[in-house]
XYZ file of C-alpha atoms in Angstrom:
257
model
C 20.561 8.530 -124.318
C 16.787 10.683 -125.234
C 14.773 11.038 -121.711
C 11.231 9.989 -122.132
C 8.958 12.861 -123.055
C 5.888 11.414 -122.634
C 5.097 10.348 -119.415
C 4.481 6.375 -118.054
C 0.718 6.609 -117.916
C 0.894 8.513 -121.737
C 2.466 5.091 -122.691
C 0.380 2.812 -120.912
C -2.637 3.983 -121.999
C -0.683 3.761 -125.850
C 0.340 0.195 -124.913
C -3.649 -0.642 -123.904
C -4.942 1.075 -127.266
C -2.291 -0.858 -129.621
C -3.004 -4.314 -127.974
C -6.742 -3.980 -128.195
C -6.275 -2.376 -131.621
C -4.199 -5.183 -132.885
C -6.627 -8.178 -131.297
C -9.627 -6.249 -133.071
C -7.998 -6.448 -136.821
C -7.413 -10.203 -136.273
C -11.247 -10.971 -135.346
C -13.621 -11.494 -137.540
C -16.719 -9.149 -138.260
C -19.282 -11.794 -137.025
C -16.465 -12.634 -133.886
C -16.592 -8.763 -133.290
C -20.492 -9.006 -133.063
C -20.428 -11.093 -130.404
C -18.344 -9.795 -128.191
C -20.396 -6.262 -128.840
C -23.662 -8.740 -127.837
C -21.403 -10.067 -125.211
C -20.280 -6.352 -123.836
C -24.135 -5.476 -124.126
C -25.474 -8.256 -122.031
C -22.600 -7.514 -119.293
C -23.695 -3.700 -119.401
C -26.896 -4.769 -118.706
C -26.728 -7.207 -116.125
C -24.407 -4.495 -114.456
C -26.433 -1.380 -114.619
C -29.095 0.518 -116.789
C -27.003 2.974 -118.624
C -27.992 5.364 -121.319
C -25.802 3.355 -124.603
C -23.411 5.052 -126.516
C -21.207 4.248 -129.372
C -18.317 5.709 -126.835
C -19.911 3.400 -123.588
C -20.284 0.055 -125.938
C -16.593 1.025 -127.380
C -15.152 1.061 -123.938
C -17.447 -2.334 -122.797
C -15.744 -4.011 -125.638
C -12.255 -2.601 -124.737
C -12.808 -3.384 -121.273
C -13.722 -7.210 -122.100
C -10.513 -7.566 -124.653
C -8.983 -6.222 -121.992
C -9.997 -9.040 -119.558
C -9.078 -11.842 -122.230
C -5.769 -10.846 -123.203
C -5.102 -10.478 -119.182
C -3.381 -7.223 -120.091
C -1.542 -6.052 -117.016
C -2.612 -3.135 -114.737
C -0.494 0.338 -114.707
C 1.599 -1.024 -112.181
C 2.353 -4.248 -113.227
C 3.126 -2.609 -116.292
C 5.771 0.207 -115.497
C 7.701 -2.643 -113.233
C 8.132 -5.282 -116.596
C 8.402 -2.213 -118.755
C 11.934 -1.533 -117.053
C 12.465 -5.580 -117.492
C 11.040 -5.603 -121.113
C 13.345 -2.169 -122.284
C 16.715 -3.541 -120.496
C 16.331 -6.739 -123.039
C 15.734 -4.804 -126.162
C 18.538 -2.219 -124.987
C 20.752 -5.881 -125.752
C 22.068 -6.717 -128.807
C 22.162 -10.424 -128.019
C 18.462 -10.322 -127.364
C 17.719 -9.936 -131.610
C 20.107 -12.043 -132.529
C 22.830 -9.228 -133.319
C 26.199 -10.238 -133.363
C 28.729 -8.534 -130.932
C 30.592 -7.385 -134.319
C 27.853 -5.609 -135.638
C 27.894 -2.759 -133.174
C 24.577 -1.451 -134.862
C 23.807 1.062 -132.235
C 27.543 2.183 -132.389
C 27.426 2.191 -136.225
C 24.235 4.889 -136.700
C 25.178 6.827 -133.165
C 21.746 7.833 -132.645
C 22.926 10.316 -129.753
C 23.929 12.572 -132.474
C 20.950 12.861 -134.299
C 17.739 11.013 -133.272
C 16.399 10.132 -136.421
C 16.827 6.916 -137.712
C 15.085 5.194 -140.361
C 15.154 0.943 -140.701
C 13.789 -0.750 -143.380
C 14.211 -4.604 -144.677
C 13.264 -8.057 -143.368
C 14.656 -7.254 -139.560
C 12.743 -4.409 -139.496
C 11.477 -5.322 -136.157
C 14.259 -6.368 -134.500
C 16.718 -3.328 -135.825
C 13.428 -0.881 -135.215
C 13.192 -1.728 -131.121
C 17.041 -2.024 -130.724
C 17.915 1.365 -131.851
C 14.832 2.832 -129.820
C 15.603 1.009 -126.771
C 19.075 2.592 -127.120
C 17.897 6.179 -127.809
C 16.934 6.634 -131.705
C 13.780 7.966 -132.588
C 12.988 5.331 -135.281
C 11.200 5.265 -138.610
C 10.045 1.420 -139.527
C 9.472 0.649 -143.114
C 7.877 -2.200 -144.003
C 9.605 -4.030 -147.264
C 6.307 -5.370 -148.184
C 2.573 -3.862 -147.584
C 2.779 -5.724 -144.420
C 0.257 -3.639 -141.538
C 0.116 -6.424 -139.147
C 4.173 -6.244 -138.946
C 4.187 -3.092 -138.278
C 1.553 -2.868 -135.897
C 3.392 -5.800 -133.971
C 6.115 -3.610 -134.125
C 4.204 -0.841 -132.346
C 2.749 -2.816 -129.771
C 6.461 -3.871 -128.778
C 7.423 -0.655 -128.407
C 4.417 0.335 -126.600
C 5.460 -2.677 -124.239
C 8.736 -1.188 -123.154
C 7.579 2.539 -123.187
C 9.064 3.417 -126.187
C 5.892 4.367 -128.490
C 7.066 8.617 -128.656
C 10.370 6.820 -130.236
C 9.027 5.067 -133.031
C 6.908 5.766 -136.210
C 5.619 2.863 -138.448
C 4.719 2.895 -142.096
C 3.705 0.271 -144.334
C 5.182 2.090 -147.496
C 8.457 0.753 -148.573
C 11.376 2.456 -148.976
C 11.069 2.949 -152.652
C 8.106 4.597 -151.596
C 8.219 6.260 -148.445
C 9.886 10.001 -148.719
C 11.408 11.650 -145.509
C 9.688 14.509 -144.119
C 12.635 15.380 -141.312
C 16.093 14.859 -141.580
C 17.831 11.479 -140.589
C 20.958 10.516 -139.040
C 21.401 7.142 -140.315
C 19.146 4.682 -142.329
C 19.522 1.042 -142.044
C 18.603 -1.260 -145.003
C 18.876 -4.698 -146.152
C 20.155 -4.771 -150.073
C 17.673 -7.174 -151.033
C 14.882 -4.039 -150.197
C 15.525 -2.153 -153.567
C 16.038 -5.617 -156.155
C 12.987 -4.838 -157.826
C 13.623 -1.586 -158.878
C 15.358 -0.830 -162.440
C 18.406 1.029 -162.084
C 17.363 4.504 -162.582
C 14.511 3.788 -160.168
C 17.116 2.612 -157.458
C 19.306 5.524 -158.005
C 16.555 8.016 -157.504
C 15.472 6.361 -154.266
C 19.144 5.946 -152.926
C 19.368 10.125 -154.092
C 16.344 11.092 -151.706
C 17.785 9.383 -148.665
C 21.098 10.380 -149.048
C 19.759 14.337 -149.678
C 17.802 13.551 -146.452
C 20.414 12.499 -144.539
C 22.849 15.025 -142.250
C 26.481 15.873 -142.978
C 28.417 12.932 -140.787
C 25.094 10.409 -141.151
C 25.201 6.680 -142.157
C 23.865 4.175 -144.915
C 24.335 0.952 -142.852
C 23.848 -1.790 -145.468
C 23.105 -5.310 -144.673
C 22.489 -8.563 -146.900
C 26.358 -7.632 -148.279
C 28.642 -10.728 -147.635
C 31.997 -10.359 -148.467
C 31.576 -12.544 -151.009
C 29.630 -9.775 -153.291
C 31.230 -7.051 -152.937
C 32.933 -7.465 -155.968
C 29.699 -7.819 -158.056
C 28.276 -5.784 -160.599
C 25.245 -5.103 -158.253
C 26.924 -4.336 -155.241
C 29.469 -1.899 -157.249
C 26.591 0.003 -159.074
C 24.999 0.340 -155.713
C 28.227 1.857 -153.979
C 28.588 3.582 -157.025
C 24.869 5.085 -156.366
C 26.783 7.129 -153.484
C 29.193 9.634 -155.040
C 30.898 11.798 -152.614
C 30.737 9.529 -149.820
C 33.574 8.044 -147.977
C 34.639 4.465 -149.065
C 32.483 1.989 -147.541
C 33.712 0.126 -144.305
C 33.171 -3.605 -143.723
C 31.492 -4.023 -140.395
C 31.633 -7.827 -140.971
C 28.889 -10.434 -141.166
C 27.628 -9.287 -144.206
C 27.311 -5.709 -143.856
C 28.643 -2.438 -145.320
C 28.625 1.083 -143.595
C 28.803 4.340 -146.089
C 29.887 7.619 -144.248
C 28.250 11.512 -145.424
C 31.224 13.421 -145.415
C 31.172 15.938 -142.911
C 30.876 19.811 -143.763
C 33.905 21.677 -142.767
């Protein structure tokens, strides 16, 4: 399992910036305003102070602060250890025992994963909790999942593990090479087939000899339909696909020898 390299207070002061960054986005402008006004007026009463855009920025932090009762440092690091022993579980998202996800993409090997698909959240903080560094995709132009995503991870100390990135993965190309990436079918429906079969080329190029495609949305069901057969037939070269059960499929990069 990846040792932090960023240290506790690194990540609390992350976990601080993302939760006050995330209440700000759902205010309104005119409820912003007032709690600027209200920031002001407790400034004031306080002390004269020369303003600044940095001192009124930190006023307003500091009052967000005090209504979302965000914890102190210390309060923090002891649920932190609470908060990443859950995610590290896959009964805690829901996962089934069978699935053995974190098993499945081995992020010990490589520490790049990338997760993309409608349990985006759930696969994201699993995989970091259990040493991937993580790339989350969101299916849909969907910032406020993804910053909830961040603010999780911030939660257990895993923000240095996980990226976030509102492109899809039609969209999104990787910049690093990945060890596994975890999808649900229903993610590239949309596309026309010669659309799909450039996307699925990218990620496969970007993924390392002995990597992993770990499919979900595939019930056993459909494997025998036209879709699902163009889509295995999307990965040439690969070893057959394996049936992990409950509805997924798991497609091996041949090793180099």
């Amino acid at each position: 399992m990846s040792t932090p390299t960023r240290s506790l207070k690194y990540e609390y002061a992350k976990y601080l910036d993302l939760e006050i960054d995330f209440y700000k986005e759902t205010m309104s402008r005119p409820a912003l305003m007032k709690l600027g006004d209200d920031a002001f007026a407790a400034m004031e009463a306080a002390i004269q102070l020369e303003l600044s855009e940095i001192v009124m920025n930190d006023a307003v932090n500091a009052l967000i602060m005090k209504r979302l009762k965000l914890p102190t440092y210390e309060r923090w690091r002891r649920n932190r250890l609470k908060v990443l022993e859950q995610f590290r579980r896959a009964d805690h998202w829901g996962l089934a025992s069978t699935l053995h996800l974190a098993d499945a993409v081995r992020p010990q090997d490589h520490p790049h994963v990338v997760v993309a698909g409608p349990h985006v959240e759930e696969r994201t903080l699993y995989l970091a909790a259990n040493g991937a560094h993580v790339t989350a995709l969101s299916d849909v132009d969907d910032e406020a999942l993804m910053s909830k995503v961040m603010v999780a991870a911030a939660q257990a100390g895993l923000s240095g593990q996980v990226a976030s990135c509102s492109d899809g993965l039609d969209v999104w190309s990787p910049s690093v090479p990945v060890r596994a990436v975890v999808w649900h079918a229903q993610v590239l429906d949309s596309l026309s087939a010669e659309r799909r079969t450039r996307v699925l080329a990218q990620l496969q190029d970007a993924t390392v000899a002995g990597g992993v495609h770990y499919i979900e949305g595939v019930p056993t069901e459909a494997r025998t339909t036209a879709s699902i057969r163009s889509l295995i037939a999307n990965y040439p070269g690969w070893h057959a696909p394996t049936d992990s059960g409950n509805g997924v499929i798991v497609l091996h990069k041949p090793r180099v020898a």
